[in-house]
XYZ file of C-alpha atoms in Angstrom:
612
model
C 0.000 0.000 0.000
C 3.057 2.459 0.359
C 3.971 1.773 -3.059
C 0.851 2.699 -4.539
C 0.662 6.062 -2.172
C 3.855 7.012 -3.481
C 2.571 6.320 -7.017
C -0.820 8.582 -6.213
C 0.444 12.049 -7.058
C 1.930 10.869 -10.439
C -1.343 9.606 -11.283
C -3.612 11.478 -13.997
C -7.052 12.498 -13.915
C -7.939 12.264 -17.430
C -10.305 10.946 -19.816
C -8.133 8.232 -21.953
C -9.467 9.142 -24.916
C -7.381 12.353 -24.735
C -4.859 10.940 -21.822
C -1.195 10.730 -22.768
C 0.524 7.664 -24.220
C 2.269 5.567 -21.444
C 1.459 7.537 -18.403
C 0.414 5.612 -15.636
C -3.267 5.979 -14.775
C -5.574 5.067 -11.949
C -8.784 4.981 -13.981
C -10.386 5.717 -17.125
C -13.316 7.534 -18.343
C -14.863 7.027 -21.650
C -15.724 11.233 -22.434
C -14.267 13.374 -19.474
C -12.285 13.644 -16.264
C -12.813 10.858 -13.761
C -15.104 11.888 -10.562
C -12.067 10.298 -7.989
C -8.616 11.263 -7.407
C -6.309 8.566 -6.794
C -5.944 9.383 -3.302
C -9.702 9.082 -2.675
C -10.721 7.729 0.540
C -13.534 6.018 -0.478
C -16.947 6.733 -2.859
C -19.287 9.227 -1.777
C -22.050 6.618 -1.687
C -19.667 4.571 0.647
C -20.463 3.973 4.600
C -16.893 3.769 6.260
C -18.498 4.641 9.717
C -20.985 1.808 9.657
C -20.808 -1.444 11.826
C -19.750 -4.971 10.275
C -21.130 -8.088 10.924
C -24.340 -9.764 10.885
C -26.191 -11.476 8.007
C -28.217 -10.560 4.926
C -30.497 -12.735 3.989
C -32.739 -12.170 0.385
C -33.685 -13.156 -2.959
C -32.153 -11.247 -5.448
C -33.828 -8.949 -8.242
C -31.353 -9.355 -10.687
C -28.603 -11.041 -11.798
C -25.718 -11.977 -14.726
C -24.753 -14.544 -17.333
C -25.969 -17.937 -16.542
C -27.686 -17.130 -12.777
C -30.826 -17.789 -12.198
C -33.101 -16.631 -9.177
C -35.115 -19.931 -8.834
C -32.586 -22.452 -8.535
C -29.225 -23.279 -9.329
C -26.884 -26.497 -10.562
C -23.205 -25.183 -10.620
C -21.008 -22.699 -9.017
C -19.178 -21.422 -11.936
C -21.265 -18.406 -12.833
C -18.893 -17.622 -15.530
C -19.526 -20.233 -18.340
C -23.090 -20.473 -20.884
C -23.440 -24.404 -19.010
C -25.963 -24.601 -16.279
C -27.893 -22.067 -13.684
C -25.469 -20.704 -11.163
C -26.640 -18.607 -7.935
C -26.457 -14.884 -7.939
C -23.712 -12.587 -6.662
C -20.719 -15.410 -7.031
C -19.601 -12.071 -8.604
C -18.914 -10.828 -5.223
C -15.745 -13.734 -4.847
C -13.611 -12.312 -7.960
C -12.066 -9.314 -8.468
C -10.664 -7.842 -11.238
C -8.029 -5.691 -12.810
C -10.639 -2.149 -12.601
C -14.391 -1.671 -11.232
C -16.805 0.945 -12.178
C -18.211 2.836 -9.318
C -21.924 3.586 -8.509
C -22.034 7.386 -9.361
C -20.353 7.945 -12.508
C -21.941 6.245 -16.038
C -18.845 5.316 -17.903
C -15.816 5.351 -15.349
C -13.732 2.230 -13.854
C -10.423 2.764 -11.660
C -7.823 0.396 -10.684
C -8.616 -2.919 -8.231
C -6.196 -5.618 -8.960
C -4.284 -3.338 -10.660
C -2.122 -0.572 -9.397
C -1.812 1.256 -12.401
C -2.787 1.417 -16.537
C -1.268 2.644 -19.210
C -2.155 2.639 -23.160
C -0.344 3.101 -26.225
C -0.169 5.335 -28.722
C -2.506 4.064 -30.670
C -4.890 3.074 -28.293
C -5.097 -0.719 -28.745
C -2.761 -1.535 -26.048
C -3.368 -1.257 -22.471
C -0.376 -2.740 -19.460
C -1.387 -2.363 -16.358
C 0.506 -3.319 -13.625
C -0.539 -5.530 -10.785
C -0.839 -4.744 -6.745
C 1.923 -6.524 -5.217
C -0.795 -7.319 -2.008
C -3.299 -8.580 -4.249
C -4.358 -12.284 -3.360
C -6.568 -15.121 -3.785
C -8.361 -16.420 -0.843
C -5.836 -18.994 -0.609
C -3.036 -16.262 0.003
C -1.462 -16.657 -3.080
C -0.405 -13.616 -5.077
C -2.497 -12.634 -8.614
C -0.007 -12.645 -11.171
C 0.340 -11.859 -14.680
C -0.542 -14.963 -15.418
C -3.284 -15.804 -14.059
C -4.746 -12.584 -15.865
C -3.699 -14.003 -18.872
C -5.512 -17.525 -18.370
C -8.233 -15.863 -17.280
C -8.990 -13.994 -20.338
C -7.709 -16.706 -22.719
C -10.679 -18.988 -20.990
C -13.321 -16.437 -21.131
C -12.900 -16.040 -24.528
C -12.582 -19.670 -25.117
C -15.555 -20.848 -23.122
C -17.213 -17.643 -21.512
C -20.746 -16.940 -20.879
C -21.298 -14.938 -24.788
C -21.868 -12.002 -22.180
C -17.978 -12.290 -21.357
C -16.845 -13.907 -24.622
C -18.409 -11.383 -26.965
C -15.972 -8.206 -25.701
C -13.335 -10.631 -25.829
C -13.593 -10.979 -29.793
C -11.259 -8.191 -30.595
C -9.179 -8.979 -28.155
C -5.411 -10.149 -30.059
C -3.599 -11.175 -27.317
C -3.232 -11.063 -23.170
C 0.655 -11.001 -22.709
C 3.136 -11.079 -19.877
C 5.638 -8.651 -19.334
C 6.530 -9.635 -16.052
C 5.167 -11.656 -13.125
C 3.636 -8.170 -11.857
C 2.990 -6.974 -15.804
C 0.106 -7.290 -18.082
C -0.424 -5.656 -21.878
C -3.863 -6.243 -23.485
C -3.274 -5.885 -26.819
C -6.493 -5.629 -29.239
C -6.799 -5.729 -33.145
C -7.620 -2.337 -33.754
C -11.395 -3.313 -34.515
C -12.574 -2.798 -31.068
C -14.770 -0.046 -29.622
C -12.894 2.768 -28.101
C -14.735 2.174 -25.246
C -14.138 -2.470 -24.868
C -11.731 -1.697 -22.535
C -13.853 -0.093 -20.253
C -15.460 -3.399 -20.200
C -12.600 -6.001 -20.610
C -11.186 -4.381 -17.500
C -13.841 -5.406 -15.304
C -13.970 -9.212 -16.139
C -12.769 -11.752 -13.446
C -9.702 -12.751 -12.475
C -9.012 -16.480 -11.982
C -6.092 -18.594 -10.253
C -4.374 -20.917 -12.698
C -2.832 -22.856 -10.251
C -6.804 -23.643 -9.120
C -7.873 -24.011 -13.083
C -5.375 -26.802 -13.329
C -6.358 -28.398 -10.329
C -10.608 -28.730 -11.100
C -9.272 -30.233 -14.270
C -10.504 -26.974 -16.058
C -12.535 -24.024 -16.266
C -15.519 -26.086 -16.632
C -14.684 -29.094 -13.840
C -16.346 -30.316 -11.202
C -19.538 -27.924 -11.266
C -20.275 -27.500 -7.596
C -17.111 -26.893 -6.287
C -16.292 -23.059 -6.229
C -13.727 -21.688 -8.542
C -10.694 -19.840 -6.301
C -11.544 -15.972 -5.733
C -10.023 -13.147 -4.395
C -13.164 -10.615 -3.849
C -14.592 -9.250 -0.710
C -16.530 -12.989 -0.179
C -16.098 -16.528 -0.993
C -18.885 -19.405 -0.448
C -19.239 -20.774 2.901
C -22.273 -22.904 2.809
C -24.166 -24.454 0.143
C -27.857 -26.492 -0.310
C -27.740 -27.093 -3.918
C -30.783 -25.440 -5.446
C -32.130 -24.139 -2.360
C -29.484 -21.434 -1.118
C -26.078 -20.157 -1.114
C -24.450 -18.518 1.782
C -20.933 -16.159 1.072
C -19.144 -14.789 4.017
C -17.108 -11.669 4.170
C -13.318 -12.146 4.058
C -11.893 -10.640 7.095
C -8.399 -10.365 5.710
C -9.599 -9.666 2.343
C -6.163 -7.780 0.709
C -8.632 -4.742 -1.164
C -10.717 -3.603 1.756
C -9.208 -0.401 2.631
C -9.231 0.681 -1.078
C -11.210 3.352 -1.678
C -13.181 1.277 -4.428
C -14.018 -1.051 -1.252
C -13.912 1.452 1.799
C -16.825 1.774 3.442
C -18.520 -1.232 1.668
C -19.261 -4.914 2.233
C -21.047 -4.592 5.709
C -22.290 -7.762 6.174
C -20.646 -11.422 7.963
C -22.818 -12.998 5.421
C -24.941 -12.970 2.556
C -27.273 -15.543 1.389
C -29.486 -16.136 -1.194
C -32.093 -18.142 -1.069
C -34.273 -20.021 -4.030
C -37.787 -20.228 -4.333
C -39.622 -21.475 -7.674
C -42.346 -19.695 -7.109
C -43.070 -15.890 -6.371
C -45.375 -15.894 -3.624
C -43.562 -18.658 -1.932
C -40.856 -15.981 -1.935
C -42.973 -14.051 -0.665
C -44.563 -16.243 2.034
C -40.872 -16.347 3.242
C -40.487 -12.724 3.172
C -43.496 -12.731 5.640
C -42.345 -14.940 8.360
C -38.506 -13.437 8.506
C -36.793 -16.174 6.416
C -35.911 -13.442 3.743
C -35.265 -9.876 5.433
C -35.369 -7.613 2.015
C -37.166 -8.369 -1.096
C -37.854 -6.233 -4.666
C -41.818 -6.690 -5.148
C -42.899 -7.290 -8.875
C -45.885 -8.666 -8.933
C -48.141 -5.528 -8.454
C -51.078 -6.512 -7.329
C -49.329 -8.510 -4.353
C -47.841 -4.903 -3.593
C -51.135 -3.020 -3.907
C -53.404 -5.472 -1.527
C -50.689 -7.892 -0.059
C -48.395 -6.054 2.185
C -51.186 -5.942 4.924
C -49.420 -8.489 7.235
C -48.945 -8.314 10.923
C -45.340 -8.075 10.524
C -45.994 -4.520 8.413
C -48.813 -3.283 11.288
C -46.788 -3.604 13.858
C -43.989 -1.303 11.962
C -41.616 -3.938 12.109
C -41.346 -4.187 8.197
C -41.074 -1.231 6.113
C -42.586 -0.764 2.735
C -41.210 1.985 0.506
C -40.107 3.222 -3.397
C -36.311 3.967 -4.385
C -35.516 6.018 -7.421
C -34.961 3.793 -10.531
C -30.935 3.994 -11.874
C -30.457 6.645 -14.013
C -30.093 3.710 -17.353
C -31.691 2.615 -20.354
C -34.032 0.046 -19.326
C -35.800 -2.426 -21.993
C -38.365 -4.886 -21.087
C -40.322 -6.293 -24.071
C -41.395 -9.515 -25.839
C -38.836 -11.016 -28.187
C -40.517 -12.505 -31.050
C -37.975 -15.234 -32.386
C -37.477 -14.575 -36.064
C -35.537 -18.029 -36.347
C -39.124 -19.024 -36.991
C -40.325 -18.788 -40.627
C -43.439 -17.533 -39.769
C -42.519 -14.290 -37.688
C -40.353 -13.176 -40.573
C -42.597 -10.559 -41.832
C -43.219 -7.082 -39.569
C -46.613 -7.594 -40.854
C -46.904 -10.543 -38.676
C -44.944 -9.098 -35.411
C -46.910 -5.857 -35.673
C -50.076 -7.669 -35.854
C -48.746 -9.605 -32.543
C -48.169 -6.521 -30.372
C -51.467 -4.905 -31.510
C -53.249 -7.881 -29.356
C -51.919 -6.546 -25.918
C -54.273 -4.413 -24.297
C -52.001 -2.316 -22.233
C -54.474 -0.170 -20.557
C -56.895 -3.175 -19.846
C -53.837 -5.392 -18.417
C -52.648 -2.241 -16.725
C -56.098 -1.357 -14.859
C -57.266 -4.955 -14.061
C -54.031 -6.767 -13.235
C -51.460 -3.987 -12.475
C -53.309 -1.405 -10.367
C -52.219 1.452 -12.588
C -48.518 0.116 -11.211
C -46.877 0.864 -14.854
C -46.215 3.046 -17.710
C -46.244 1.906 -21.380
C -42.810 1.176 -22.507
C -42.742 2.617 -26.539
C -38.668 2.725 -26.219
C -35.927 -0.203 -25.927
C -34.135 2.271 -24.223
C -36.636 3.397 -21.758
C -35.719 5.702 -19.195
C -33.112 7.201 -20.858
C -31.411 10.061 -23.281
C -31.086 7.382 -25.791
C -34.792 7.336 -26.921
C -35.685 8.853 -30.176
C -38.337 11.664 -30.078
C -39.909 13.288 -32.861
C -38.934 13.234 -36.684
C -34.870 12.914 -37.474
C -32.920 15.743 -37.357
C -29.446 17.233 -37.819
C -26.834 14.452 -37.221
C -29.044 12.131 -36.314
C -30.591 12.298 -39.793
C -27.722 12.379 -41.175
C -26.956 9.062 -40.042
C -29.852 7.548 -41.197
C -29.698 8.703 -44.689
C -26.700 6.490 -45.486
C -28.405 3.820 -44.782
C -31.970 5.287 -46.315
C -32.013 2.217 -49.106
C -32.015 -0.105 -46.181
C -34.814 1.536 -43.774
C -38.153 1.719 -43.820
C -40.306 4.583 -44.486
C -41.539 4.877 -40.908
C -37.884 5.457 -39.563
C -38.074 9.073 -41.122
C -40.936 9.969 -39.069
C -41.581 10.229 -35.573
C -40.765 6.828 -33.985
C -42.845 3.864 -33.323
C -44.992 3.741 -30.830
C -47.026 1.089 -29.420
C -50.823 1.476 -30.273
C -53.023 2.473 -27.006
C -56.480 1.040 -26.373
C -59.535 1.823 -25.286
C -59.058 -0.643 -22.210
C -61.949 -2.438 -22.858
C -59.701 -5.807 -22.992
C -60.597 -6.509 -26.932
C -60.480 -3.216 -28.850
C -62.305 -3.616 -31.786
C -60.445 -1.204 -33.640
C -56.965 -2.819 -32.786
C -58.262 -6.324 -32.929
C -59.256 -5.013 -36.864
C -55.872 -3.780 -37.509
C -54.083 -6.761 -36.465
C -56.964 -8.940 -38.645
C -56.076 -6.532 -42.052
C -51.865 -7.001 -41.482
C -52.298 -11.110 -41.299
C -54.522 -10.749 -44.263
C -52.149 -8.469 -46.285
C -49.031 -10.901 -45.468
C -51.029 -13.087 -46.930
C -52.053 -15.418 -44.175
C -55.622 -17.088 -44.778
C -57.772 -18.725 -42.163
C -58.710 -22.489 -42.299
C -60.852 -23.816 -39.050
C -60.565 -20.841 -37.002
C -56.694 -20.454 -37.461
C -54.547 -18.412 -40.394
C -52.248 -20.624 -42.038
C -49.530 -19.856 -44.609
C -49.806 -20.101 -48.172
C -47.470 -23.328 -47.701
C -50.129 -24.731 -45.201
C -48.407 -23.839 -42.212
C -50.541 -22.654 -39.323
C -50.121 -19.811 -37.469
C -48.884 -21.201 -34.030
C -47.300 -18.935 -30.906
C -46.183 -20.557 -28.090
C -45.508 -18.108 -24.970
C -42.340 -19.122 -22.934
C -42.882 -18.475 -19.461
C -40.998 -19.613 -16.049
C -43.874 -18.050 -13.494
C -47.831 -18.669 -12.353
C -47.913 -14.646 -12.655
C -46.358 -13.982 -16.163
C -48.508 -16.793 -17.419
C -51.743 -15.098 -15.614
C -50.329 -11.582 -17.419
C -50.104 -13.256 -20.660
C -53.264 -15.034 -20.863
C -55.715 -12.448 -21.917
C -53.239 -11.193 -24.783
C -53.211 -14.700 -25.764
C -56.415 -14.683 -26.164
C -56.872 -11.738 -28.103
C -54.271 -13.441 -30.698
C -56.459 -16.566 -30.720
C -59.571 -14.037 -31.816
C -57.533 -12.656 -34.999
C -56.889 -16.501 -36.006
C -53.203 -16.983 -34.355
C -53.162 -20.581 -32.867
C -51.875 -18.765 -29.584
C -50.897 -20.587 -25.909
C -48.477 -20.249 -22.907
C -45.974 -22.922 -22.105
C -44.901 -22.696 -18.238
C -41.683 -24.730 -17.930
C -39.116 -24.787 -14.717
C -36.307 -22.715 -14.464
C -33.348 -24.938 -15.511
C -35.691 -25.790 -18.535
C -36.617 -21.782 -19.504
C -32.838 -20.753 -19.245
C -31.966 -23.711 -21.457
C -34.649 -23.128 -23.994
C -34.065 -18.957 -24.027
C -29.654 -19.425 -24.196
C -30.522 -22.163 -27.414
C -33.268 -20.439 -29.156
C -36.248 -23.110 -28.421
C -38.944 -20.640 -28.279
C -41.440 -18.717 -30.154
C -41.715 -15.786 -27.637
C -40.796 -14.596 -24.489
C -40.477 -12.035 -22.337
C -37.054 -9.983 -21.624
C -36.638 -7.353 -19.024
C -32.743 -5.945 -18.756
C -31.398 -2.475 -17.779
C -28.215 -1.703 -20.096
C -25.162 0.408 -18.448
C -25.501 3.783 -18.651
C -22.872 4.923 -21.012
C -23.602 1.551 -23.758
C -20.975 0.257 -25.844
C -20.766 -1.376 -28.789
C -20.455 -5.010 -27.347
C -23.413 -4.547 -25.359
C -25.589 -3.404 -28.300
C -23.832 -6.299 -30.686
C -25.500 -8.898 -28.056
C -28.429 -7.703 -28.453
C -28.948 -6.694 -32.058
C -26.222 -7.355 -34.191
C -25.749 -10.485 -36.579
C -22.593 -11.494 -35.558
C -25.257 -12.592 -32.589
C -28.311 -13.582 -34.477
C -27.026 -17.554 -33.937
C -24.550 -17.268 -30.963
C -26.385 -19.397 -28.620
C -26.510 -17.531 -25.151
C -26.158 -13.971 -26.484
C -29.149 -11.970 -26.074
C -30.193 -11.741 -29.627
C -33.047 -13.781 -28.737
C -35.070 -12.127 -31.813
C -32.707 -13.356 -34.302
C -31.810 -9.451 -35.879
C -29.800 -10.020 -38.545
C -29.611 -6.739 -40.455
C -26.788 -4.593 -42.403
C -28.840 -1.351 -41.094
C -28.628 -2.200 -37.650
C -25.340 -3.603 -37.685
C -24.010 -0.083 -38.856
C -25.887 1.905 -36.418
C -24.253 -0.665 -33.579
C -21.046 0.093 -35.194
C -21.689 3.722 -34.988
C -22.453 3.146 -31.079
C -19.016 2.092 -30.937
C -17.195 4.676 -33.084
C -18.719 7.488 -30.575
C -16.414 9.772 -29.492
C -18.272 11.851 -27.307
C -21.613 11.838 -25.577
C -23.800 13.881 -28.130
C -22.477 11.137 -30.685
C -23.274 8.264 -28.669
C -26.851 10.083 -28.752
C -27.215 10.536 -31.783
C -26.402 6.725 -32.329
C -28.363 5.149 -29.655
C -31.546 7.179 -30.970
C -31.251 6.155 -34.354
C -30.867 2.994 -33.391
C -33.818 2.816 -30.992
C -35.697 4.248 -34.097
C -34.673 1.405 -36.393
C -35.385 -1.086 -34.169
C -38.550 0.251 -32.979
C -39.882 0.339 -36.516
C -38.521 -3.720 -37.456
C -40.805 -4.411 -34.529
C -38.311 -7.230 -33.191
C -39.172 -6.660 -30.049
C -42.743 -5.398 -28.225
C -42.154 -3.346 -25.620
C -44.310 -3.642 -22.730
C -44.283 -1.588 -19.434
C -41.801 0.112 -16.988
C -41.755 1.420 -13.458
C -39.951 4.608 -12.433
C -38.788 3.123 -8.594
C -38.306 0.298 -6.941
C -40.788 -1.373 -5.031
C -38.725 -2.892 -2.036
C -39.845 -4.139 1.168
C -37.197 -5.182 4.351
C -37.608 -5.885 8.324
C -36.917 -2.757 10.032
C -33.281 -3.413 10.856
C -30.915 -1.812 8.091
C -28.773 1.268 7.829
C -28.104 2.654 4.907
C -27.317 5.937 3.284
C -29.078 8.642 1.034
C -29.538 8.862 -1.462
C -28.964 6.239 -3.293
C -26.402 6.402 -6.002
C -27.737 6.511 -9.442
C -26.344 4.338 -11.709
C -26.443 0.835 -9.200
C -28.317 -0.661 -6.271
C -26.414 -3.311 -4.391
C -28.030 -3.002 -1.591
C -25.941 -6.799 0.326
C -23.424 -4.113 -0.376
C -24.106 -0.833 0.661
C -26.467 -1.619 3.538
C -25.547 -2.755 7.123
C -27.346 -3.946 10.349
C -28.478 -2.057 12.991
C -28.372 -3.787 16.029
C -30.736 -1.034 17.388
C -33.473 -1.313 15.065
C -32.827 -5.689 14.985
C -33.396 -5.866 18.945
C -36.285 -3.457 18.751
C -37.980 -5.840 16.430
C -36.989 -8.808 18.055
C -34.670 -9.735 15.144
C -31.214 -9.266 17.171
């Protein structure tokens, strides 16, 4: 820790689009000057006051690559094979870390320092000499090196995918690292590639792989590591006492609790049932009506559970149906506009919802990046090169999803959807359009939850009254996360918030062809179009905020007119609900919500409500 306090005051504050070739750096910010000096203390969002110790116990509301909320089958969270628990995140570290208050910033973790060469497709950075794996062995050069070569190699596609670019992870030293890219990457991978984890290769060698023995834990070097395991059922990781990064200011003030665990429930309102009787201490409600008439229990009388709203992060949120183009029959926008024309928002809204939501029109909802009006300036600039390849409706004000009259089967929509079947040529035959090759119109709703299917139902059924052979298919969770990461599916329903400042390899996983048959990327529509693929490319080339913009709204008005995707609804806060026995400081910051890591206990408030 000397060393690096000696190194602080050499250390620049820039941007490293503009920073200077070779200079060491303690962070790097995609469009201006980093928030933190590098002799911050610690994040303003950060607690360092606050007690450790005690336990956390909760179901998460969201998670990464292959986890999955309602069970889980291996502990490598890391690879497309199998359902893996949330937050094994927390046991790896990594060579930088973004922070919770700034949209497109990361700063040094594992390593001490980066610089980047001239021409911007080589990065070195040079490792802590106290960094260490939970065994006490040192993180070396090259186990950064393995670890990238296997994430690109066998990586969830939400690792592998940044990694494409990516030439070559060489050693200088045992303390030295260069990343050395192809010169096709986004200006802004690194900002990614940084942040992946780091694993021992020492421990790779002894599992017999990246992918060996499932269930036992790959080596970390985070702020926890597992402690206890039920397999399928719940996950306990305690906090490292002697963990070597806790007094960096990434970490300082963070990482209250003994122990987290996660527990697994297949079904929401068992979840919730849990939640009740103290099993589960905080929980993210998102089944509305259970928020509206549910949270009337004796435990929330008595004061001892508190129910309130937090401000939504300030990023592009998208949650939609994906209508899988991989199918012949969804080819034509015809069809998929038809599709979406059969949800009754304001019916579902009113009668199921409690006027919880707001229509989502955008797949970047929430956010700077959604196109309003008619084209203009740059942005229409754009889209003119690429005029031949657009529809006509991408030159006018953007897409939006139709409203209804909320009677539950608008006529006049219903009509609509009839006339676009009809005009792609679909005929019906026994109450169901088929294709002129005899093919009948059949869409099969992939769902993992009693509630989504409940949701779905009545816009199934307004599908089945404009002749589409329409059901819902409610499968277990290992089964839904196998059928959505291989394509099995006619439609299903997505809900993901992107990072705030998006990159190219974020949008490519989504949209792009390169994804369109990458099984576990999140191209679960299939895109595959030279249009979009150059507007993800211009994501990429941004230099500056007003061009990543102007990008991201053209692209959010291409996609919104290909009607891939049918956006659905939003909320502007989140709905949480925890026993009375949590500190925790606001506000909180805008661009994350950890809350197992920014929260503590109160041993007060636990003994007043019996829960010491």
């Amino acid at each position: 820790m000397a060393g690096a306090a000696a190194l602080a005051p050499c250390l620049k504050t820039l941007a490293f689009a503009a920073a200077p070739t070779d200079t060491p750096l303690h962070g790097l910010s995609a469009f201006g000057d980093l928030k933190y000096a590098a002799d911050a203390a610690h994040t303003d969002y950060a607690a360092p006051d606050a007690p450790k110790g005690g336990r956390f116990n909760f179901s998460p509301s969201y998670w990464y690559f292959n986890q999955n909320t309602q069970t889980f089958n291996t502990l490598n969270s890391f690879t497309l094979r199998g359902d893996a628990p949330p937050r094994m995140e927390l046991c790896f570290d990594s060579l930088m870390s973004a922070v919770l208050d700034e949209p497109d910033a990361v700063y040094c973790l594992a390593a001490e320092y980066v610089s980047i060469s001239a021409d911007r497709n080589s990065w070195v950075f040079k490792l802590r000499a106290e960094a260490r794996f939970h065994d006490g062995t040192p993180i070396t050069a090259e186990d950064v090196a393995e670890s990238y070569r296997v994430l690109k190699e066998q990586g969830h596609p939400d690792l592998a995918l940044p990694l494409a670019d990516l030439r070559a992870a060489e050693v200088l030293a045992p303390d030295t690292i260069r990343l050395v890219f192809d010169g096709n990457q986004s200006s802004r991978a690194i900002l990614t590639v940084a942040s992946f984890p780091i694993f021992s290769r020492g421990n790779l060698e002894n599992r017999g792989g990246f992918e060996g023995d499932a269930m036992a834990p790959l080596l970390g070097s985070g702020p926890y590591r597992v402690a206890a395991v039920q397999a399928g059922q719940s996950i306990e990781y305690e906090r490292v006492g002697d963990y070597w990064g806790k007094d960096l200011f990434l970490n300082k003030g963070m990482n209250h609790f003994d122990r987290i665990r996660v527990e697994f429930y297949r079904e929401r309102q068992a979840a919730f049932e849990a939640f009740k009787k103290g099993v589960i201490f905080y929980r993210q409600e998102y089944t509305s009506r259970v928020w509206a008439s549910d949270y009337n229990f004796p435990a929330i009388v008595e004061k001892r559970v508190v129910k309130r709203e937090f401000p939504a992060e300030t990023r592009p949120t998208m949650q939609a149906w994906a209508i899988n183009q991989r199918r012949k029959r969804f080819k034509d926008v015809r069809v998929r506009e038809a599709i979406g024309l059969c949800f009754d928002f304001e019916w579902t809204n009113r009668n199921l919802f409690y006027d919880a939501y707001a229509r989502s029109h955008s797949l970047f909802e929430r956010s700077v990046y959604q196109a309003q009006g008619a084209p203009q300036g740059e942005e229409l600039a754009l889209l003119e090169l690429l005029r031949s390849q657009l529809p006509p409706s991408v030159f006018g004000d953007p897409v939006r999803q139709p409203g209804s009259n909320g009677s539950g089967r608008d006529r006049a929509l219903l009509s609509r959807a009839a006339a676009l079947l009809a005009d792609a040529g679909l005929e019906r035959q026994n109450g169901f359009l088929q294709t002129g090759d005899g093919e009948r119109l059949t869409l099969e709703i992939l769902v993992n939850d009693e509630s989504m299917a409940r949701v779905d139902a009545p816009f199934v059924e307004n599908m089945r009254a404009v002749g589409i052979d329409a059901s819902i298919r409610l499968v277990d969770p290992t089964q839904y996360q196998a059928r959505q990461a291989s394509f099995d599916f006619d439609m299903l329903s997505v809900a993901t918030i992107f990072t705030a400042t998006p990159t190219r390899d974020e949008m490519e996983n989504f949209f792009h062809s390169r994804t369109a048959n990458r099984e576990g990327s999140r191209n679960l529509t299939g895109t595959a179009d030279p249009a979009v693929d150059a507007l993800v490319d211009a994501v990429g080339r941004a230099e500056s905020r007003e061009a990543l913009g102007i990008a991201m709204r053209a692209l959010d008005r291409v996609l919104r007119a290909r009607r891939d995707w049918i956006p659905n609804w939003y909320a502007a806060n989140h709905r949480a609900a925890f026993w009375d026995m949590f500190g925790y400081k606001e506000p909180k910051p805008d661009y994350g919500f950890p809350v197992e890591r920014l929260w503590w206990l109160d041993e007060a408030k636990a003994r007043t409500i019996g829960k010491a």
